Coordinates of C-alpha atoms in Angstrom, one line a residue:
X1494 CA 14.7 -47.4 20.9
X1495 CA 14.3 -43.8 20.2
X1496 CA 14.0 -43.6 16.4
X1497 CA 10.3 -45.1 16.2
X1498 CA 8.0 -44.3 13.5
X1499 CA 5.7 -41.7 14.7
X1500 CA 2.5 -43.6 15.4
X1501 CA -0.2 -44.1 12.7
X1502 CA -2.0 -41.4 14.5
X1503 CA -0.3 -38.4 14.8
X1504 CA 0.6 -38.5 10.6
X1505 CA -3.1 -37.7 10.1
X1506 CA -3.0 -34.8 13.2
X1507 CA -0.2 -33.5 11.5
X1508 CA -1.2 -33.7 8.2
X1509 CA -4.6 -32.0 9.3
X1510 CA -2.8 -29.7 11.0
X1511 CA -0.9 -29.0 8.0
X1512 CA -4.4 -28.6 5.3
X1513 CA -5.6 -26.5 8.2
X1514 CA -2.5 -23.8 7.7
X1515 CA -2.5 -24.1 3.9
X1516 CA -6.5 -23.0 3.6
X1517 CA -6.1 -20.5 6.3
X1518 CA -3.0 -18.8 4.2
X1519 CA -5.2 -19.2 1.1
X1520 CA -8.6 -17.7 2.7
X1521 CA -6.6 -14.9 3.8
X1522 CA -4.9 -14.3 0.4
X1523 CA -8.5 -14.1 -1.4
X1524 CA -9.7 -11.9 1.7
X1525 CA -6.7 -9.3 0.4
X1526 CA -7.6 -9.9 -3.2
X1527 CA -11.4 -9.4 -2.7
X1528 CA -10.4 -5.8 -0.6
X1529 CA -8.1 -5.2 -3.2
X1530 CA -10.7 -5.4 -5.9
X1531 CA -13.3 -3.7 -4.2
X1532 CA -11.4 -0.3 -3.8
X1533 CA -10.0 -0.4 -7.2
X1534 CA -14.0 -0.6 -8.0
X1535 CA -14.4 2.4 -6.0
X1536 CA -11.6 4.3 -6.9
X1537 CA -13.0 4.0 -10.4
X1538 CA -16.3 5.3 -9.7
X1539 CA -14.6 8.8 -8.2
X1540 CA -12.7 8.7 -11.6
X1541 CA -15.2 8.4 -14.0
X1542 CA -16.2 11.8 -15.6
X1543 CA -15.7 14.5 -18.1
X1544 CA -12.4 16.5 -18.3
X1545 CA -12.7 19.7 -19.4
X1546 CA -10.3 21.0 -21.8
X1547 CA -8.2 17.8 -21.5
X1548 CA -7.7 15.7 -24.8
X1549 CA -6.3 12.3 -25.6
X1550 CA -2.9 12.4 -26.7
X1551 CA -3.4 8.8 -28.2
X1552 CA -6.8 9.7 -30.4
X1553 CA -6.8 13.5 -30.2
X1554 CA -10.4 13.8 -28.6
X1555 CA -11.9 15.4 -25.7
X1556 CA -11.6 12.7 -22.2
X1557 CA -14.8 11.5 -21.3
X1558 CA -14.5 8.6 -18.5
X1559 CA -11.1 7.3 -17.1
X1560 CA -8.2 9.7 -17.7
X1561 CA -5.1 8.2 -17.2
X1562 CA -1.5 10.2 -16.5
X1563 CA 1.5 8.9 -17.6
X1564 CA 4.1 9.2 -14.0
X1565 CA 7.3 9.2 -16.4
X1566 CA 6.3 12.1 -19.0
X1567 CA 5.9 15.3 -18.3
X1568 CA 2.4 15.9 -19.8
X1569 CA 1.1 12.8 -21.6
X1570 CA -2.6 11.8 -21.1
X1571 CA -4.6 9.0 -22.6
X1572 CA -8.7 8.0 -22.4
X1573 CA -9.7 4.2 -21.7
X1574 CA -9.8 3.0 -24.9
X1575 CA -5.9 4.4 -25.6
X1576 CA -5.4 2.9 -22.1
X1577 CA -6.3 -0.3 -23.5
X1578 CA -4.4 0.0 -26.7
X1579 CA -1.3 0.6 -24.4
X1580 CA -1.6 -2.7 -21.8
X1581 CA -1.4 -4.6 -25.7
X1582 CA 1.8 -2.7 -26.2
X1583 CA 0.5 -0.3 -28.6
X1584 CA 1.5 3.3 -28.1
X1585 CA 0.2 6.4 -30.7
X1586 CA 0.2 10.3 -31.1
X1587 CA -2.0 11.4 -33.0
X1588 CA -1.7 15.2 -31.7
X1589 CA 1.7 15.6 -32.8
X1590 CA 2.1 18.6 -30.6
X1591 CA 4.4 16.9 -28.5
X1592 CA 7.2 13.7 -28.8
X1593 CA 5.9 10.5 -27.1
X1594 CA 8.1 7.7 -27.1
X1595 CA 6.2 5.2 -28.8
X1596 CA 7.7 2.3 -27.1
X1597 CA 4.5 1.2 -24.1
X1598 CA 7.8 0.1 -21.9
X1599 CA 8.2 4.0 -21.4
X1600 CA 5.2 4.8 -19.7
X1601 CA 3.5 4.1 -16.6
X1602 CA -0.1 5.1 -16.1
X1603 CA -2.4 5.9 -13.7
X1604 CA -5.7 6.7 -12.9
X1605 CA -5.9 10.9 -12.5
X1606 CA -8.9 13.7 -11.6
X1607 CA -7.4 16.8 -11.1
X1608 CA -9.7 20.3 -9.8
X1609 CA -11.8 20.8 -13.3
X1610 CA -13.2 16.6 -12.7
X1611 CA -16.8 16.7 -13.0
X1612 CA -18.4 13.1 -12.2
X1613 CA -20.9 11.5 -14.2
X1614 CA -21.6 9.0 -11.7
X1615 CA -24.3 10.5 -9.4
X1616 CA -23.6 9.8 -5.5
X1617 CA -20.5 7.4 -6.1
X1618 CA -19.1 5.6 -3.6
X1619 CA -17.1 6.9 -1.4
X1620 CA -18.2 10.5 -2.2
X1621 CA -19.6 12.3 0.9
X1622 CA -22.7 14.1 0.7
X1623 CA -23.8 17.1 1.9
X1624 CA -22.7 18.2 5.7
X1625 CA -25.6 18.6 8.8
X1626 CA -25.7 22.1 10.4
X1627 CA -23.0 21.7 12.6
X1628 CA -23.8 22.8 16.5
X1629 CA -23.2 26.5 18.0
X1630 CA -22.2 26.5 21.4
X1631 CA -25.8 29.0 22.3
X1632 CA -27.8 26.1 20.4
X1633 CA -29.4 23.8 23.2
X1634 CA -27.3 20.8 23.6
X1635 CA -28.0 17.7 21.6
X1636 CA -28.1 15.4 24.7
X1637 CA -31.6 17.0 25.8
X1638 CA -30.7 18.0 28.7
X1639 CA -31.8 21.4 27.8
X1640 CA -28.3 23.6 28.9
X1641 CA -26.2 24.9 26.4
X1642 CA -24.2 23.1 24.0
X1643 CA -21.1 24.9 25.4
X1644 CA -21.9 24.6 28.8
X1645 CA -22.7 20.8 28.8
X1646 CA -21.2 18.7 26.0
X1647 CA -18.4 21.0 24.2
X1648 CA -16.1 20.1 26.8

């Protein structure tokens, strides 16, 4: 007979077998979730700071933290707290110097620093600090082998 039940011990094997996948794919999804989180946490850092002569087209004050650019209009920036107003569907203008559609389906927003950025988070992460006098090719060579850096290891 050919078609006999699989023995009592190869169901647990292959149920095992089975758990064994499942919590892999699972670890592995929280391993990309836990990455995921942890450069949107430094991304922020790099973001937070003052932006000069930029004001909130939601409140009509100067930014001062997140600045967030709106991809779809052509000039429409918001601070956190406008931001936050917006993921509950609430979009305003209180500058008036421009139309905004006041519908938050219209907009998509992003995170934005642009050349004036000044960061209020000292030594964030990710940020590089200051370069070390890079090596002339007369300079003795770092090895300490005592022959000139061009001669020895600038090859």
């Amino acid at each position: 007979m050919s078609d006999a039940a699989p023995s009592a011990a190869a169901v647990p094997e292959e149920l095992a077998a089975a758990q064994a996948a499942k919590r892999a794919e699972i670890e592995a999804r929280i391993a990309a979730l836990r990455l995921k989180q942890a450069k949107e946490e430094e991304q922020k850092t790099l973001f937070f700071g003052d932006h000069p002569g930029i004001t909130c087209d939601g409140c009509g004050v100067n930014i001062v933290g997140y600045r967030y650019k709106c991809k779809d209009c052509s000039n429409h920036d918001v601070c956190e707290s406008c931001y936050d107003s917006h993921q509950k569907g609430v979009v305003t203008n209180s500058l008036g110097k421009q139309v905004i559609s006041t519908k938050a389906e219209d907009h998509r927003f992003f995170l934005h620093k642009d050349k004036t950025f000044q960061p209020l988070v000292k030594k964030a992460a990710g940020m590089t600090e200051a370069k070390t006098a890079k090596t002339k090719p007369n300079d003795p060579c770092t090895c300490g082998s005592g022959i000139k850096f061009k001669k020895c290891c600038n090859t």
